[in-house]
Amino acid sequence: MRFTREQREFAVAVREFCDAECKTLQQRDLLTDGGTLANSTVILDKFAGLGWLAVSLPEEYGGGGAGMVEECIFLEESARGLAPITGYSTGLTAAQTYLRYGTEDQKHTIVGNMAAGKLEAIALSEPGAGSDLGGVRIKAELVDDHYVVNGQKTWISAAHVAEHILLLARTDSSGNKHQGLTLFMVPTDAPGLQIHEIKTMEARTCNDLYFTDVAVPVSAVVGTPNQAWRHLMRGLSVERLIIATMALGAAQRSLDDVIA
Ligand SMILES: Cc1cc2nc3c(=O)[nH]c(=O)nc-3n(C[C@H](O)[C@H](O)[C@H](O)COP(=O)(O)OP(=O)(O)OC[C@H]3O[C@@H](n4cnc5c(N)ncnc54)[C@H](O)[C@@H]3O)c2cc1C
């Protein structure tokens, strides 16, 4: 495919920004508290100020109104430039599902947050449910006008710095394993939700989440109750593009460093 002049200029602008702000180890150490933070609020704020975050999300909800090509240019160049904003891509995945199935309020909140440099998380995986999400066991039980959530999620990226979690939970166990699943928009400061770091070799990224009688209003359901399997497939297909684009940027950076 051929890029337009604007798209090529956008790539150069992101590259020059990263060269100016994150090129040296000393700069990145300052931004990430010695490599312990995966996301720099300084860089997120600057990207937000430039209007580069949520560039592909609809303008009517506060996004940039461009397309996935522009988003991929941003993701590839910011990964190549080692900009510490790894949580941004997680929110971008979650946003696909909110935009397709969420309420107007949910769309405004999520896209507005993304554009402002705030992070959003998505919680699907559990100790017994990874590749096969049909194994999800965390339970959300409808009690009067709200759901009560109990159970565990694991490997949840950026949950400790996110505003909300797009939570996949089981609301009905009577059908087959892909039925009876529902998505919820849960604030990360909800009473009863504990977020614990999973220590890895990299800066803090993944978390275990423990839900103990977390009350979630019916208005926090994203899409149709018990239809989450169908809803999720859209967000996850875009996630593959997002991860591939960032991997391309990281590979390009490795090559640049080897040649330099
Ligand atoms: C850095 C990181 C960040 C993550 N962030 C998030 C997040 O933000 N939110 C979230 O919900 N999850 C997240 N995850 C979890 C991730 O989605 C899961 O790790 C992934 O779905 C795989 O699940 P699993 O680890 O349980 O592995 P398993 O499903 O147990 O798979 C283990 C291995 O078995 C293979 N395998 C599985 N089933 C089959 C089969 N039927 N046939 C053949 N081979 C098979 C797999 O390919 C894999 O190689 C993250 C994981 C990592 C490592």
Short mmCIF file of C-alpha atoms and ligand atoms in Angstrom, two decimals:
data_model
loop_
_atom_site.label_atom_id
_atom_site.label_comp_id
_atom_site.label_asym_id
_atom_site.label_seq_id
_atom_site.Cartn_x
_atom_site.Cartn_y
_atom_site.Cartn_z
CA MET A 1 0.00 0.00 0.00
CA ARG A 2 1.06 3.62 -0.54
CA PHE A 3 1.03 6.07 2.37
CA THR A 4 -0.26 9.60 1.84
CA ARG A 5 2.03 12.58 2.42
CA GLU A 6 0.19 13.32 5.69
CA GLN A 7 0.71 9.75 6.90
CA ARG A 8 4.45 9.89 6.10
CA GLU A 9 4.71 13.23 7.87
CA PHE A 10 2.88 11.80 10.89
CA ALA A 11 5.39 8.93 11.10
CA VAL A 12 8.30 11.39 10.96
CA ALA A 13 6.69 13.58 13.65
CA VAL A 14 6.27 10.62 16.06
CA ARG A 15 9.84 9.47 15.33
CA GLU A 16 11.27 12.93 15.96
CA PHE A 17 9.27 13.27 19.18
CA CYS A 18 10.65 9.95 20.48
CA ASP A 19 14.18 10.89 19.44
CA ALA A 20 13.88 14.13 21.40
CA GLU A 21 12.16 12.71 24.50
CA CYS A 22 13.14 9.03 24.95
CA LYS A 23 16.26 8.34 22.92
CA THR A 24 18.82 7.88 25.68
CA LEU A 25 18.80 5.42 28.56
CA GLN A 26 19.15 8.37 30.91
CA GLN A 27 15.98 9.98 29.50
CA ARG A 28 14.03 6.72 29.74
CA ASP A 29 15.26 6.07 33.29
CA LEU A 30 13.96 9.49 34.33
CA LEU A 31 10.59 8.84 32.69
CA THR A 32 10.16 5.36 34.17
CA ASP A 33 11.64 5.74 37.64
CA GLY A 34 14.70 3.71 36.76
CA GLY A 35 12.87 1.29 34.49
CA THR A 36 10.23 0.26 37.04
CA LEU A 37 7.25 1.92 35.30
CA ALA A 38 5.90 0.67 31.98
CA ASN A 39 3.90 3.86 31.44
CA SER A 40 5.14 7.42 31.75
CA THR A 41 2.45 9.97 32.58
CA VAL A 42 4.77 12.68 31.25
CA ILE A 43 4.90 11.07 27.80
CA LEU A 44 1.19 10.15 27.83
CA ASP A 45 0.32 13.77 28.68
CA LYS A 46 2.53 15.09 25.88
CA PHE A 47 1.08 12.65 23.33
CA ALA A 48 -2.42 13.63 24.49
CA GLY A 49 -1.55 17.32 24.08
CA LEU A 50 -0.41 16.65 20.52
CA GLY A 51 -3.71 14.88 19.76
CA TRP A 52 -1.97 11.60 18.87
CA LEU A 53 -3.72 9.34 21.40
CA ALA A 54 -7.00 7.71 20.29
CA VAL A 55 -6.16 9.00 16.82
CA SER A 56 -8.25 6.22 15.21
CA LEU A 57 -11.26 6.53 17.54
CA PRO A 58 -14.38 8.46 16.49
CA GLU A 59 -14.31 12.24 16.80
CA GLU A 60 -17.88 12.34 18.15
CA TYR A 61 -16.65 10.62 21.34
CA GLY A 62 -13.44 12.63 21.66
CA GLY A 63 -11.07 10.65 19.44
CA GLY A 64 -8.97 11.85 16.51
CA GLY A 65 -11.32 10.58 13.80
CA ALA A 66 -8.52 9.15 11.61
CA GLY A 67 -8.20 5.47 10.63
CA MET A 68 -6.40 2.31 11.69
CA VAL A 69 -3.50 3.15 9.34
CA GLU A 70 -2.75 6.30 11.36
CA GLU A 71 -3.12 4.31 14.60
CA CYS A 72 -0.68 1.68 13.34
CA ILE A 73 1.79 4.40 12.31
CA PHE A 74 1.59 5.83 15.83
CA LEU A 75 1.96 2.41 17.50
CA GLU A 76 4.83 1.31 15.28
CA GLU A 77 6.81 4.55 15.61
CA SER A 78 6.23 4.90 19.36
CA ALA A 79 7.33 1.27 19.89
CA ARG A 80 10.37 1.86 17.70
CA GLY A 81 11.13 5.00 19.72
CA LEU A 82 10.80 3.10 23.06
CA ALA A 83 8.13 5.52 24.30
CA PRO A 84 6.97 4.15 27.69
CA ILE A 85 3.23 3.89 26.98
CA THR A 86 2.66 0.11 26.88
CA GLY A 87 -0.77 0.34 28.57
CA TYR A 88 -2.16 2.50 25.79
CA SER A 89 -2.55 -0.46 23.42
CA THR A 90 -4.59 -2.41 25.99
CA GLY A 91 -7.14 0.39 26.16
CA LEU A 92 -7.25 0.52 22.40
CA THR A 93 -8.30 -3.14 22.34
CA ALA A 94 -10.96 -2.58 25.00
CA ALA A 95 -12.24 0.49 23.14
CA GLN A 96 -13.19 -1.62 20.09
CA THR A 97 -15.71 -3.54 22.18
CA TYR A 98 -17.06 -0.48 23.99
CA LEU A 99 -17.52 1.35 20.68
CA ARG A 100 -19.43 -1.49 19.10
CA TYR A 101 -21.60 -2.58 22.03
CA GLY A 102 -21.32 0.00 24.82
CA THR A 103 -23.78 2.71 25.80
CA GLU A 104 -23.25 6.32 24.69
CA ASP A 105 -22.00 7.13 28.20
CA GLN A 106 -19.50 4.27 28.12
CA LYS A 107 -18.21 5.34 24.69
CA HIS A 108 -17.74 8.97 25.77
CA THR A 109 -15.96 7.93 28.96
CA ILE A 110 -13.59 5.42 27.38
CA VAL A 111 -12.64 7.40 24.27
CA GLY A 112 -12.36 10.62 26.31
CA ASN A 113 -10.04 8.88 28.77
CA MET A 114 -7.91 7.37 26.02
CA ALA A 115 -7.51 10.71 24.24
CA ALA A 116 -6.55 12.37 27.54
CA GLY A 117 -3.74 9.89 28.22
CA LYS A 118 -5.60 7.81 30.80
CA LEU A 119 -5.37 4.03 30.56
CA GLU A 120 -8.03 1.32 30.32
CA ALA A 121 -7.66 -2.43 30.98
CA ILE A 122 -9.32 -5.62 29.81
CA ALA A 123 -9.72 -8.67 32.07
CA LEU A 124 -10.47 -11.94 30.31
CA SER A 125 -7.83 -14.47 31.44
CA GLU A 126 -8.13 -16.57 34.59
CA PRO A 127 -5.89 -19.20 36.13
CA GLY A 128 -7.96 -21.85 34.29
CA ALA A 129 -8.97 -19.84 31.21
CA GLY A 130 -6.38 -18.49 28.77
CA SER A 131 -6.48 -19.61 25.13
CA ASP A 132 -9.85 -21.17 25.88
CA LEU A 133 -11.92 -18.33 27.32
CA GLY A 134 -14.94 -20.61 27.49
CA GLY A 135 -13.38 -21.77 30.77
CA VAL A 136 -14.12 -18.44 32.50
CA ARG A 137 -15.42 -19.09 36.03
CA ILE A 138 -15.49 -15.68 37.73
CA LYS A 139 -19.13 -15.19 38.66
CA ALA A 140 -21.39 -12.14 38.42
CA GLU A 141 -24.70 -12.80 40.13
CA LEU A 142 -27.70 -10.52 39.62
CA VAL A 143 -29.04 -9.41 43.02
CA ASP A 144 -31.89 -6.87 42.82
CA ASP A 145 -30.58 -3.95 40.73
CA HIS A 146 -26.88 -4.87 40.63
CA TYR A 147 -24.46 -7.72 40.01
CA VAL A 148 -22.18 -9.14 42.69
CA VAL A 149 -18.81 -10.30 41.34
CA ASN A 150 -16.62 -12.94 42.98
CA GLY A 151 -13.51 -14.66 41.63
CA GLN A 152 -10.05 -14.10 40.15
CA LYS A 153 -8.51 -12.79 36.94
CA THR A 154 -4.83 -13.09 36.06
CA TRP A 155 -2.21 -11.52 33.76
CA ILE A 156 -4.22 -8.30 33.49
CA SER A 157 -2.06 -5.63 31.86
CA ALA A 158 -2.13 -2.08 33.24
CA ALA A 159 -4.98 -2.77 35.70
CA HIS A 160 -3.00 -1.00 38.46
CA VAL A 161 -2.87 2.25 36.46
CA ALA A 162 -6.15 1.99 34.53
CA GLU A 163 -9.41 3.83 35.12
CA HIS A 164 -11.67 0.85 34.35
CA ILE A 165 -11.51 -2.85 33.63
CA LEU A 166 -13.55 -4.42 30.85
CA LEU A 167 -14.44 -7.56 32.80
CA LEU A 168 -15.60 -10.87 31.34
CA ALA A 169 -17.68 -12.82 33.85
CA ARG A 170 -20.05 -15.76 33.93
CA THR A 171 -23.65 -14.75 34.55
CA ASP A 172 -25.34 -18.03 33.61
CA SER A 173 -23.96 -21.57 33.86
CA SER A 174 -26.92 -23.42 32.36
CA GLY A 175 -25.82 -23.42 28.70
CA ASN A 176 -22.63 -24.45 26.89
CA LYS A 177 -19.31 -22.84 27.91
CA HIS A 178 -19.51 -20.02 25.33
CA GLN A 179 -22.95 -18.98 26.53
CA GLY A 180 -23.79 -17.16 29.75
CA LEU A 181 -20.85 -14.73 29.61
CA THR A 182 -21.29 -10.98 30.15
CA LEU A 183 -19.00 -7.95 29.88
CA PHE A 184 -18.90 -5.20 32.52
CA MET A 185 -17.19 -1.81 32.81
CA VAL A 186 -15.78 -1.88 36.35
CA PRO A 187 -13.91 1.06 37.91
CA THR A 188 -10.52 0.02 39.27
CA ASP A 189 -11.33 1.63 42.63
CA ALA A 190 -14.47 -0.49 43.15
CA PRO A 191 -14.74 -1.64 46.80
CA GLY A 192 -13.82 -5.34 47.09
CA LEU A 193 -11.42 -5.33 44.12
CA GLN A 194 -7.78 -6.03 44.97
CA ILE A 195 -5.02 -5.62 42.38
CA HIS A 196 -1.71 -7.39 42.98
CA GLU A 197 1.43 -7.16 40.87
CA ILE A 198 2.71 -10.24 39.05
CA LYS A 199 6.46 -9.79 39.19
CA THR A 200 8.27 -10.36 35.91
CA MET A 201 11.59 -9.28 34.41
CA GLU A 202 10.01 -6.18 32.85
CA ALA A 203 8.58 -3.01 34.38
CA ARG A 204 5.29 -3.60 36.22
CA THR A 205 2.72 -4.66 33.64
CA CYS A 206 0.61 -7.66 34.70
CA ASN A 207 -1.63 -8.13 37.69
CA ASP A 208 -3.74 -10.65 39.54
CA LEU A 209 -7.21 -9.29 40.30
CA TYR A 210 -9.29 -10.58 43.22
CA PHE A 211 -13.00 -9.73 43.32
CA THR A 212 -14.78 -10.19 46.65
CA ASP A 213 -18.47 -9.23 46.60
CA VAL A 214 -17.79 -6.37 44.18
CA ALA A 215 -21.11 -4.61 43.47
CA VAL A 216 -21.53 -3.59 39.83
CA PRO A 217 -24.67 -1.72 38.69
CA VAL A 218 -26.76 -3.11 35.85
CA SER A 219 -25.86 0.05 33.89
CA ALA A 220 -22.23 -1.18 33.80
CA VAL A 221 -23.10 -4.11 31.50
CA VAL A 222 -21.39 -3.66 28.12
CA GLY A 223 -23.62 -5.00 25.36
CA THR A 224 -26.21 -7.69 25.96
CA PRO A 225 -26.09 -9.89 29.07
CA ASN A 226 -24.94 -13.46 28.27
CA GLN A 227 -23.75 -12.47 24.76
CA ALA A 228 -20.13 -11.55 25.57
CA TRP A 229 -18.55 -14.29 23.48
CA ARG A 230 -19.94 -12.76 20.30
CA HIS A 231 -19.10 -9.20 21.44
CA LEU A 232 -15.48 -10.00 22.25
CA MET A 233 -14.47 -11.36 18.90
CA ARG A 234 -14.37 -7.86 17.36
CA GLY A 235 -12.02 -6.37 19.95
CA LEU A 236 -9.70 -9.34 19.85
CA SER A 237 -9.27 -9.31 16.08
CA VAL A 238 -8.10 -5.67 16.26
CA GLU A 239 -5.76 -6.66 19.13
CA ARG A 240 -3.83 -8.91 16.73
CA LEU A 241 -3.19 -5.94 14.45
CA ILE A 242 -2.15 -3.76 17.40
CA ILE A 243 0.32 -6.33 18.76
CA ALA A 244 1.77 -7.07 15.31
CA THR A 245 2.32 -3.35 14.67
CA MET A 246 4.09 -2.81 17.99
CA ALA A 247 6.22 -5.92 17.40
CA LEU A 248 7.22 -4.50 14.03
CA GLY A 249 8.31 -1.25 15.69
CA ALA A 250 10.30 -3.15 18.33
CA ALA A 251 11.96 -5.30 15.67
CA GLN A 252 12.87 -2.20 13.67
CA ARG A 253 14.40 -0.68 16.82
CA SER A 254 16.48 -3.82 17.40
CA LEU A 255 17.77 -3.63 13.84
CA ASP A 256 18.49 0.12 14.19
CA ASP A 257 20.49 -0.54 17.38
CA VAL A 258 22.47 -3.40 15.86
CA ILE A 259 23.42 -1.29 12.84
CA ALA A 260 24.16 1.89 14.84
C1 LIG B 1 2.57 -10.08 29.06
C2 LIG B 1 1.16 -10.58 29.09
C3 LIG B 1 0.10 -9.68 29.15
C4 LIG B 1 -1.21 -10.14 29.21
N1 LIG B 1 -2.23 -9.24 29.31
C5 LIG B 1 -3.50 -9.69 29.44
C6 LIG B 1 -4.57 -8.76 29.62
O1 LIG B 1 -4.39 -7.54 29.66
N2 LIG B 1 -5.82 -9.26 29.77
C7 LIG B 1 -6.09 -10.61 29.73
O2 LIG B 1 -7.24 -10.97 29.86
N3 LIG B 1 -5.09 -11.51 29.56
C8 LIG B 1 -3.80 -11.09 29.41
N4 LIG B 1 -2.78 -11.99 29.24
C9 LIG B 1 -3.08 -13.41 29.23
C10 LIG B 1 -3.02 -14.01 27.84
O3 LIG B 1 -4.13 -13.61 27.10
C11 LIG B 1 -2.94 -15.53 28.03
O4 LIG B 1 -1.65 -15.80 28.53
C12 LIG B 1 -3.18 -16.26 26.75
O5 LIG B 1 -4.54 -16.19 26.40
C13 LIG B 1 -2.78 -17.74 26.87
O6 LIG B 1 -3.39 -18.32 27.97
P1 LIG B 1 -2.55 -19.16 29.04
O7 LIG B 1 -1.39 -18.34 29.50
O8 LIG B 1 -3.50 -19.67 30.06
O9 LIG B 1 -1.94 -20.36 28.22
P2 LIG B 1 -2.67 -21.70 27.77
O10 LIG B 1 -4.01 -21.39 27.20
O11 LIG B 1 -2.61 -22.67 28.90
O12 LIG B 1 -1.72 -22.16 26.60
C14 LIG B 1 -0.40 -22.68 26.87
C15 LIG B 1 0.16 -23.22 25.58
O13 LIG B 1 -0.68 -24.28 25.07
C16 LIG B 1 -1.09 -23.98 23.75
N5 LIG B 1 -2.48 -24.45 23.56
C17 LIG B 1 -3.55 -24.06 24.27
N6 LIG B 1 -4.65 -24.70 23.83
C18 LIG B 1 -4.26 -25.50 22.81
C19 LIG B 1 -4.94 -26.41 21.94
N7 LIG B 1 -6.25 -26.63 22.03
N8 LIG B 1 -4.21 -27.05 21.00
C20 LIG B 1 -2.86 -26.85 20.90
N9 LIG B 1 -2.17 -26.00 21.70
C21 LIG B 1 -2.86 -25.34 22.64
C22 LIG B 1 -0.98 -22.47 23.59
O14 LIG B 1 -0.76 -22.07 22.24
C23 LIG B 1 0.24 -22.16 24.46
O15 LIG B 1 1.43 -22.36 23.73
C24 LIG B 1 -1.46 -11.54 29.18
C25 LIG B 1 -0.39 -12.45 29.10
C26 LIG B 1 0.90 -11.98 29.07
C27 LIG B 1 2.02 -12.99 29.01
#
